[in-house]
Short mmCIF file of C-alpha atoms in Angstrom, two decimals:
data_model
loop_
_atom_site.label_atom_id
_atom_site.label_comp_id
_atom_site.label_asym_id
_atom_site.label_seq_id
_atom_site.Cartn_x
_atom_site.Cartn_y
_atom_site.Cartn_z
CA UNK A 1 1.33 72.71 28.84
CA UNK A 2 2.39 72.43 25.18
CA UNK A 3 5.84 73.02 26.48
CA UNK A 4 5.83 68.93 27.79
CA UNK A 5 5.20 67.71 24.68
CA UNK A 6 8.23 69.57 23.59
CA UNK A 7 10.37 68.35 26.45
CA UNK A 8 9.12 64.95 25.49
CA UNK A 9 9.70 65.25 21.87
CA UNK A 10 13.39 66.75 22.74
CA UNK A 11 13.93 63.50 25.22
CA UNK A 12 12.44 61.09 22.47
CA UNK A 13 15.43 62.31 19.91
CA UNK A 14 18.19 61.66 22.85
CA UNK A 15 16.23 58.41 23.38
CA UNK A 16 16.42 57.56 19.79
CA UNK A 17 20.02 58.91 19.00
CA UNK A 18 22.92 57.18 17.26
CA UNK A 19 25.43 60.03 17.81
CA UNK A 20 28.50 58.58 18.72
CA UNK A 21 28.86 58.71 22.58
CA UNK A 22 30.18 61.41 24.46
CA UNK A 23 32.42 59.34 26.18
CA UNK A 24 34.37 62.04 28.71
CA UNK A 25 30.70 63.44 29.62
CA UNK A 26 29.66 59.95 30.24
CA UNK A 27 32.81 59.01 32.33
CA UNK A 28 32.45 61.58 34.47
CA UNK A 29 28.76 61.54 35.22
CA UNK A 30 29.73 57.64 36.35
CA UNK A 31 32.47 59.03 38.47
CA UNK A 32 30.28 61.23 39.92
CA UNK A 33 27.66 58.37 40.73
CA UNK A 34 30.46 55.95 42.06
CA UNK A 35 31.30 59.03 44.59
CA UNK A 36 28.13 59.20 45.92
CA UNK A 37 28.20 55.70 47.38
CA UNK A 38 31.88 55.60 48.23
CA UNK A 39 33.29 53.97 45.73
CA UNK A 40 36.46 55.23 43.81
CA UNK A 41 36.86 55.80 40.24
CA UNK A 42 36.36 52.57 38.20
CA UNK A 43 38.67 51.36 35.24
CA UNK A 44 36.24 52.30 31.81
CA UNK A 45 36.03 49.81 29.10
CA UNK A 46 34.34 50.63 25.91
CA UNK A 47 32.14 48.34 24.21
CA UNK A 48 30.29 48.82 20.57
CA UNK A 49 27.47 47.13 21.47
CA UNK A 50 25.66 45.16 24.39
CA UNK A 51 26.44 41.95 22.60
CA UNK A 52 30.05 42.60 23.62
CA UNK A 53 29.51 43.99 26.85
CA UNK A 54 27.89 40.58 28.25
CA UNK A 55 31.73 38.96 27.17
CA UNK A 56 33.37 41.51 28.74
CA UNK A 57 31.42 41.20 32.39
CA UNK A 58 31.37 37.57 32.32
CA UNK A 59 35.25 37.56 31.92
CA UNK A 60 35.26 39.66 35.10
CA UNK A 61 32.44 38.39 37.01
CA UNK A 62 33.85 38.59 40.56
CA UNK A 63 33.45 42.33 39.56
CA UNK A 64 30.18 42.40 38.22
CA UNK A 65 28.68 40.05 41.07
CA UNK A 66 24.65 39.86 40.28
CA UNK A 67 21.84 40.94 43.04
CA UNK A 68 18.22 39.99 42.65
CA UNK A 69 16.18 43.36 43.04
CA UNK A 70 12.99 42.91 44.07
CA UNK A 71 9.88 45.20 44.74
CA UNK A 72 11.67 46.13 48.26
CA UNK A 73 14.55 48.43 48.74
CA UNK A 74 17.72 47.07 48.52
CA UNK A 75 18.75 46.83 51.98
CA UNK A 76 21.34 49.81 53.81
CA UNK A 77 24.38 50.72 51.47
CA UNK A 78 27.80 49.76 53.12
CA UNK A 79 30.73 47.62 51.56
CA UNK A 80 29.53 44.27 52.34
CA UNK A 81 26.62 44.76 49.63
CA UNK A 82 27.64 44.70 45.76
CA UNK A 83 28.46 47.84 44.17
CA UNK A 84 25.85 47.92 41.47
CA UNK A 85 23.47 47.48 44.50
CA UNK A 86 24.54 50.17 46.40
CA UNK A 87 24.00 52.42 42.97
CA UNK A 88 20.55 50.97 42.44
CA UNK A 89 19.47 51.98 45.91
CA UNK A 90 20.93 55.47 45.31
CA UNK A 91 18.73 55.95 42.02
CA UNK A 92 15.44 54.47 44.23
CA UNK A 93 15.66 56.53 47.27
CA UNK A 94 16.19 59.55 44.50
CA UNK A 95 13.09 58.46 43.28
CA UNK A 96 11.30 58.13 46.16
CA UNK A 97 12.20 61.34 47.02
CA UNK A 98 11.10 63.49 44.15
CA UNK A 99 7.79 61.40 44.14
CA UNK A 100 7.26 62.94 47.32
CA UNK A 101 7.98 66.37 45.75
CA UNK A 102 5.92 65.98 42.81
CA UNK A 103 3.15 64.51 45.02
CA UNK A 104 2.61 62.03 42.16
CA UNK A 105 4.21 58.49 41.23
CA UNK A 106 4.23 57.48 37.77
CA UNK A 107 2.43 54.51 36.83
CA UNK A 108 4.08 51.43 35.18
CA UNK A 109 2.33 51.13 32.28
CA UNK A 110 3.40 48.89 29.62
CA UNK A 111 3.04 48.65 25.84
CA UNK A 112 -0.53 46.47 26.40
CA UNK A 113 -2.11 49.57 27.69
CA UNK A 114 -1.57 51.27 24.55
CA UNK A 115 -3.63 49.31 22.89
CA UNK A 116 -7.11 50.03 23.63
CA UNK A 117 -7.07 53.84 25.26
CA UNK A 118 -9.84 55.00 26.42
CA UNK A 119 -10.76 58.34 24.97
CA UNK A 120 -11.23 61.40 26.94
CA UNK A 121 -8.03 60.84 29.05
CA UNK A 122 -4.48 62.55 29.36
CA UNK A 123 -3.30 59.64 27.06
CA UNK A 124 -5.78 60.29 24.14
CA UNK A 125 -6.17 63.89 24.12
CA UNK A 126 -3.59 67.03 23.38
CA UNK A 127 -2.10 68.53 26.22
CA UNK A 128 -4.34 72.01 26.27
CA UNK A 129 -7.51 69.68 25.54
CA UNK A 130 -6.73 67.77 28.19
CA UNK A 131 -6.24 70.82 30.89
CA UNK A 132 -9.59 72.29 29.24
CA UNK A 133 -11.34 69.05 29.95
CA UNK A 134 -9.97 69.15 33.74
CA UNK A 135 -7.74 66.62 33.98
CA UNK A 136 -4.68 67.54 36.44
CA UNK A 137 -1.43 68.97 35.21
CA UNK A 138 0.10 66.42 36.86
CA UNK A 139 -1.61 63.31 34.91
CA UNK A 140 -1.28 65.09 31.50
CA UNK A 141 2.88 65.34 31.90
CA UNK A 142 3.14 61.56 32.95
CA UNK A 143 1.18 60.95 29.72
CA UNK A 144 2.79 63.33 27.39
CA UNK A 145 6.26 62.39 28.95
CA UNK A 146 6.55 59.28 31.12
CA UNK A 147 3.90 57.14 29.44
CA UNK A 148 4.84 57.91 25.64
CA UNK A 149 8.60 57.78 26.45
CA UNK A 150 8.07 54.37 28.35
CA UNK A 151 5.74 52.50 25.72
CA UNK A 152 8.48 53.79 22.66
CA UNK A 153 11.73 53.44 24.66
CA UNK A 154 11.72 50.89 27.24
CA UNK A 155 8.54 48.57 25.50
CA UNK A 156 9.48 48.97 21.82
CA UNK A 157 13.03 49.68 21.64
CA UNK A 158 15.11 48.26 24.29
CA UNK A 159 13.02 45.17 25.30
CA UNK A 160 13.94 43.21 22.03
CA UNK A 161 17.54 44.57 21.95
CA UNK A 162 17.76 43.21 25.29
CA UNK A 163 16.00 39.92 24.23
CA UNK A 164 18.45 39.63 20.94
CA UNK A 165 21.68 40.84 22.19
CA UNK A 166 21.97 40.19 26.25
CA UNK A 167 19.84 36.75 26.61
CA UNK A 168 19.70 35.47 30.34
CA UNK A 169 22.49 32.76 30.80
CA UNK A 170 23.52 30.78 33.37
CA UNK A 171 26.13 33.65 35.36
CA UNK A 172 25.58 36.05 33.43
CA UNK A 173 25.72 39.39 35.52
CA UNK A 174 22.91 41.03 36.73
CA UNK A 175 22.48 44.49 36.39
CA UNK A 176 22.90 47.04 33.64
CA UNK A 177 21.82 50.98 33.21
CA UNK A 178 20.10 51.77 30.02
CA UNK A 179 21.53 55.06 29.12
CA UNK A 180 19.61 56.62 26.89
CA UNK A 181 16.96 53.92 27.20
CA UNK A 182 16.35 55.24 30.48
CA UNK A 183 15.46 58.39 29.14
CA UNK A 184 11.62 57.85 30.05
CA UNK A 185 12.06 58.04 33.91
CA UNK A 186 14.78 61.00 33.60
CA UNK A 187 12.68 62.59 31.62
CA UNK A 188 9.70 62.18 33.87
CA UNK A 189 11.26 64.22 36.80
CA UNK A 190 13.01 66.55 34.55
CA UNK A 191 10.42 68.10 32.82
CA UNK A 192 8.30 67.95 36.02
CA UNK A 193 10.61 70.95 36.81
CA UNK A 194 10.87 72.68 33.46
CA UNK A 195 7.22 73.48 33.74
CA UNK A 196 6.93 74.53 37.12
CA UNK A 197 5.21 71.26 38.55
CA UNK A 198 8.22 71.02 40.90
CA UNK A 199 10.89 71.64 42.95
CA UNK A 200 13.76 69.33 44.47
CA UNK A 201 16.33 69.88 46.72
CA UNK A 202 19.75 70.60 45.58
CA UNK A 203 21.60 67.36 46.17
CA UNK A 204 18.48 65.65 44.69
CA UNK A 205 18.56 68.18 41.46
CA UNK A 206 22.25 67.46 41.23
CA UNK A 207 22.02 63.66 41.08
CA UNK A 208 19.26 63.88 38.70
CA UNK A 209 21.63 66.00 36.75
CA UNK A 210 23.86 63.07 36.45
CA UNK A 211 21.36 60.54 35.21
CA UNK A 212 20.32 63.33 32.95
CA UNK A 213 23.97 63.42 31.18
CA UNK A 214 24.22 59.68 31.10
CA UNK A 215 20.32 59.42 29.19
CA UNK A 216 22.17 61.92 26.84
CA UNK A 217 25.43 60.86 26.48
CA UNK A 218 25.76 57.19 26.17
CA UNK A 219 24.61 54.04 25.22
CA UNK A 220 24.10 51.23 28.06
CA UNK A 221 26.14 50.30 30.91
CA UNK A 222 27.12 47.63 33.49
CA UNK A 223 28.68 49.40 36.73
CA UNK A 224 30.63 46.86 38.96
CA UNK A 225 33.69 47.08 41.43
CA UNK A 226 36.57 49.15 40.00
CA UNK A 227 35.45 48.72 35.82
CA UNK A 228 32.59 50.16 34.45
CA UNK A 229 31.49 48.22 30.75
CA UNK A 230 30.30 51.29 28.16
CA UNK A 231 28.01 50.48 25.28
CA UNK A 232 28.29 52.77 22.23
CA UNK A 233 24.82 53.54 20.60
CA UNK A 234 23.51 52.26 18.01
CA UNK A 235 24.81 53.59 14.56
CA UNK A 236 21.54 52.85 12.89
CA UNK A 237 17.19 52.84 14.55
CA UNK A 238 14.58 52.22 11.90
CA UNK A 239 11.06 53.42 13.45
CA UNK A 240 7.36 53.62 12.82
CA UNK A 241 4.51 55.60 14.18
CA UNK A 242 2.76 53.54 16.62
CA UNK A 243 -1.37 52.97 15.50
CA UNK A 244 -2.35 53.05 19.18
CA UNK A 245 -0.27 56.27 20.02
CA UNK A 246 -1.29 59.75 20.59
CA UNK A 247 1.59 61.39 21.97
CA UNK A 248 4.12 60.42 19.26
CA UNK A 249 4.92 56.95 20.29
CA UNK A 250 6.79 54.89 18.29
CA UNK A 251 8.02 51.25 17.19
CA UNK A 252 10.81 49.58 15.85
CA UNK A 253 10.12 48.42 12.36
CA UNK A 254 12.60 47.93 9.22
CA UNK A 255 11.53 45.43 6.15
CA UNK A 256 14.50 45.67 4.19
CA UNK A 257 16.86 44.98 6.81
CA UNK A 258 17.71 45.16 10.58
CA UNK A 259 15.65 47.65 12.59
CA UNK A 260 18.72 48.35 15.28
CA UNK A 261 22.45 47.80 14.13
CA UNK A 262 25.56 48.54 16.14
CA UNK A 263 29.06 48.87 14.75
CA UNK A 264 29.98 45.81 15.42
CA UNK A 265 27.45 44.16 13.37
CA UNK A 266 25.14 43.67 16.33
CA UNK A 267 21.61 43.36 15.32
CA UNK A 268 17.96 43.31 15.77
CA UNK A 269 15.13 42.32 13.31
CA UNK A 270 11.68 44.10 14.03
CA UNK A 271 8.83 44.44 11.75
CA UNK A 272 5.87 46.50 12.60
CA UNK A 273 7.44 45.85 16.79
CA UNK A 274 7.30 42.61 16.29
CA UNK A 275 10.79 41.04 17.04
CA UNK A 276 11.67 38.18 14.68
CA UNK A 277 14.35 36.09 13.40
CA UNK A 278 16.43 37.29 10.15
CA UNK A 279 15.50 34.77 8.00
CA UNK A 280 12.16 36.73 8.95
CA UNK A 281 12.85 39.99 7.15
CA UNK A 282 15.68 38.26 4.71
CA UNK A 283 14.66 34.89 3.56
CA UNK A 284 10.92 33.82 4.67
CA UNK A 285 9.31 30.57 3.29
CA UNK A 286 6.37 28.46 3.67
CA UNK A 287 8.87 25.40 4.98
CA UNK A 288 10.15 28.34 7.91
CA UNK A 289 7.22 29.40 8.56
CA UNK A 290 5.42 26.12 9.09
CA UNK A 291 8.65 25.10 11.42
CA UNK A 292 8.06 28.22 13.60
CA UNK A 293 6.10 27.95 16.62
CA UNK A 294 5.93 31.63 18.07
CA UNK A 295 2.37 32.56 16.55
CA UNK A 296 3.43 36.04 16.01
CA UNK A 297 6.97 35.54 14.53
CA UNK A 298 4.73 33.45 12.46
CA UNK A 299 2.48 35.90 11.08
CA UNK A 300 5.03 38.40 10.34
CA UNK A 301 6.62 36.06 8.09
CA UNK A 302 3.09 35.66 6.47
CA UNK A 303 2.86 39.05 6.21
CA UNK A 304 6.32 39.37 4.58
CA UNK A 305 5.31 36.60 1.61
CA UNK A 306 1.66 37.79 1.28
CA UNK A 307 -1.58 35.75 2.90
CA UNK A 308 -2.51 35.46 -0.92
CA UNK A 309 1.31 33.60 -1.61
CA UNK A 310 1.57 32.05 1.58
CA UNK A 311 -2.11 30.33 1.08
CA UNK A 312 -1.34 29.11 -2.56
CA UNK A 313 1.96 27.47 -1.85
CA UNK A 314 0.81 26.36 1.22
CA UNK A 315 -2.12 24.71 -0.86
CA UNK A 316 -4.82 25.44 1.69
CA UNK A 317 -8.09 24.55 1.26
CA UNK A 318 -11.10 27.58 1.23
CA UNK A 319 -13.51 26.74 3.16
CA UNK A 320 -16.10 29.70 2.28
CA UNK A 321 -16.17 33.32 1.27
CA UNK A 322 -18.52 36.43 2.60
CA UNK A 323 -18.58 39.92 2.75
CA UNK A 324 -17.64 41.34 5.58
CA UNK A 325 -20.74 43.72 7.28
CA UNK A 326 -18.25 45.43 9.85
CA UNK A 327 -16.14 46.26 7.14
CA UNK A 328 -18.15 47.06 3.71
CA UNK A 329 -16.83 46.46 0.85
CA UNK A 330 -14.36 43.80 1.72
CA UNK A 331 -14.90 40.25 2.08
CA UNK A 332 -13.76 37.49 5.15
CA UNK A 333 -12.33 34.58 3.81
CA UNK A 334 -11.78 31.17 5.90
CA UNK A 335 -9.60 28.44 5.17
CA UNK A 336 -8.70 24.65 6.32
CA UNK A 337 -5.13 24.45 8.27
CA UNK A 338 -4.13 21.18 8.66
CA UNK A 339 -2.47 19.93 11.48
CA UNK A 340 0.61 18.95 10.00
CA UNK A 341 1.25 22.96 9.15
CA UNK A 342 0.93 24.89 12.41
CA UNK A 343 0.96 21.72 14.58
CA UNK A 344 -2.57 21.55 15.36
CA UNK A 345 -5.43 21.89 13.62
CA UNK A 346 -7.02 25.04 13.24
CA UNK A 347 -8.36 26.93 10.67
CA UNK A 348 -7.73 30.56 9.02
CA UNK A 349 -9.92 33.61 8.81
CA UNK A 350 -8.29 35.90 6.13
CA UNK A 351 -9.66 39.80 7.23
CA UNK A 352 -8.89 43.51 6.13
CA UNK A 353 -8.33 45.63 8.71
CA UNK A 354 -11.04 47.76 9.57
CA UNK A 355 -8.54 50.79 10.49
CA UNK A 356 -5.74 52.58 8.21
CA UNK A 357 -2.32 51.81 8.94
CA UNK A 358 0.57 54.19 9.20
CA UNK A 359 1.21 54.02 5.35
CA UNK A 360 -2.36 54.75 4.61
CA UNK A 361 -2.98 51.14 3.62
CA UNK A 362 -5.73 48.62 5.20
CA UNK A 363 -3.54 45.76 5.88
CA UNK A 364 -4.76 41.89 5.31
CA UNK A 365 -4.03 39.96 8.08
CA UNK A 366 -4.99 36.23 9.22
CA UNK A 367 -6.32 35.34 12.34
CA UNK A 368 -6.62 31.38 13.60
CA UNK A 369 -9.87 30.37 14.99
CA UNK A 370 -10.86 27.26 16.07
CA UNK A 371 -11.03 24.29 13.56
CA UNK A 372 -14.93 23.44 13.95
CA UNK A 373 -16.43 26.85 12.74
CA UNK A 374 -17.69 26.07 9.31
CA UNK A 375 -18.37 29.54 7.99
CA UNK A 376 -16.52 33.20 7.82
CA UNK A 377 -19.18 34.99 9.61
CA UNK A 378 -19.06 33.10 12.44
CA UNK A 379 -15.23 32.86 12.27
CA UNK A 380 -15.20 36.74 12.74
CA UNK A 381 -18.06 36.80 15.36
CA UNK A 382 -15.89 34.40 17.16
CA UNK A 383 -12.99 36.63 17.36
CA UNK A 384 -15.28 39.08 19.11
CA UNK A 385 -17.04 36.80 21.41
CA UNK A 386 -19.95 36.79 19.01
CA UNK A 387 -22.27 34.47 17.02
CA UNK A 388 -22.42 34.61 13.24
CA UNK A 389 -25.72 36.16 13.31
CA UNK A 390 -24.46 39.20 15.88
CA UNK A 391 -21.83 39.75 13.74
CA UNK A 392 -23.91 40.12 10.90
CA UNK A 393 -25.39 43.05 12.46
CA UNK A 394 -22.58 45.04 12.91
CA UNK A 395 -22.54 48.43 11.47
CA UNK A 396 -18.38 48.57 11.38
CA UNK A 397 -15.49 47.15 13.21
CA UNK A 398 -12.31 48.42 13.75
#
């Protein structure tokens, strides 16, 4: 079963690529798809980033005409019904079809489940560990292969490019293809195969084929009547290992500069997979920071000055100091926030993390608590649902 970690690390470098794309391989695996539901060839236009596809559909939006999707199948393919619906009922009844094959659906997990595995499961434990422990084939492949490709390339990577770079707007078109983002669900069925989990039948194996080339091939694309918008790949992906991973996963992360650049100068600013402004990464200040209301863009720009900078120029006020007993040797420090900084009042409960980052590093991070508690140990005891005197007790937190 070490062979679908392989697979998976082999799919996570297509996922991850910023080859140029292989445009006549790409072409034709479209062509192909548009075949299969009737439709002929379309007109390609190529595209070196998202950003300039969404121009490109809008300026032909009677040919990109949106369809809301929702958890039912998109109703029986025939000409009346968009053409990027037609395709998107194609890739579901392939779906639904190989699920039946498998005998197994994979789960939609997102990047919160990551975050607190529980151990002794297909997610936390090596492939042959997990077989030896007795957990099904079946469950260790969706989380060596669907579940690590999912939280690294659909969660980490493609969600913020598609927050920066294709923004919902008022008719804006509706559906696009992720290419090699959609490497996670291709991948899923495809190494289902390769180690002898299953079979499909051969129209099924030969579609799959095709979303196979495009997940290898290509950046994103927007299919619609008679044009078909290509997106290059990136020419630049700055990653980190995620903390919560066990399977490889990663994150977007870059502090000297965009984590995801295009050639066209398209980018996207992440640090540690948190998605933030530029100024962020290239020009953080106390006045920016105290303007920002997203609590997490806010901390990474924190984070990016230093809590020790951050808390002299922003001239807060200590409120006590104590050493921290689920943590020994470092201390908790709290601090006054007026309202006029983050908009309400609140105060701040300066920690070291109890757990070793990436780097090898214990990072310092701030966490707000409410503006009543009048003492660190209760500040950290109420971050864990505690009182000051349970948290006292604990041996060590992580």
């Amino acid at each position: 079963m070490a062979l679908a970690r392989v697979l998976s690390e082999d799919w996570l470098k297509y996922g991850l690529s910023v080859r140029p794309a292989d445009r006549p391989r790409a072409e034709a695996a479209v062509t192909a798809l548009y075949r299969l539901i009737g439709a002929p060839p379309p007109d390609f236009v190529w595209v070196p980033s998202p950003a300039a596809a969404r121009q490109v559909t809008l300026d032909h939006y009677d040919r990109f005409r949106p369809v809301r999707l929702d958890a039912a199948a998109v109703p029986a393919q025939g000409s009346d019904w968009p053409l990027v619906a037609r395709l998107a009922n194609l890739a579901s009844e392939l779906r639904e079809r190989m699920n039946d094959r498998i005998g197994h659906r994979p789960s939609a997990r997102s990047s919160w489940a990551w975050a607190d595995p529980t151990p002794g499961t297909a997610r936390t434990l090596a492939p042959d560990e997990a077989l030896a422990a007795g957990i099904a084939a079946a469950d260790v492949v969706e989380a060596v292969v669907y579940d690590a490709l999912t939280a690294t390339l659909r969660d980490a990577v493609c969600a913020p490019v598609r927050t920066e770079l294709t923004p919902p707007a008022v008719g804006s078109p509706g559906l696009a293809w992720y290419g090699q983002h959609d490497a996670a669900w291709v991948a899923h069925y495809d190494v289902f195969a390769r180690v002898g989990l299953a079979t499909y039948l051969g129209d099924d194996q030969d579609q799959l084929g095709l979303w196979t080339e495009l997940a290898r091939s290509t950046g994103w694309w927007w299919p619609g009547d008679g044009m078909c918008v290509m997106s290059e790949r990136p020419t630049e992906i700055h990653t980190e290992p995620q903390p919560s991973g066990f399977h490889g996963e990663l994150r977007l992360h870059r502090d000297d500069g965009p984590a995801v650049r295009f050639a066209d100068g398209a980018e996207v600013h992440v640090l540690h997979g948190t998605h933030v402004p530029e100024w962020v990464v290239k020009a953080p200040t106390v006045e920016r920071i105290h303007a920002e209301r997203n609590v997490e863009v806010r901390r990474s720009a924190i984070e990016r000055i230093g809590w020790g900078s951050y808390i002299e120029q922003a001239r807060l006020r200590r409120v006590g100091t104590a050493g921290d007993p689920g943590n020994p040797g470092s201390d908790l420090h709290l601090y006054d926030v007026p309202r006029e900084l983050w908009g309400r009042p609140a105060r701040l409960l300066l920690v070291v993390n109890g757990s070793v980052e990436p780097d090898g590093r214990r990072r310092r991070y701030g966490l707000s608590v409410p503006d009543h508690i009048e003492d660190p140990l209760s500040a950290a005891g109420w971050t864990y649902g505690l009182s000051g005197e349970q948290y006292a007790r604990l041996v060590r937190r992580t």
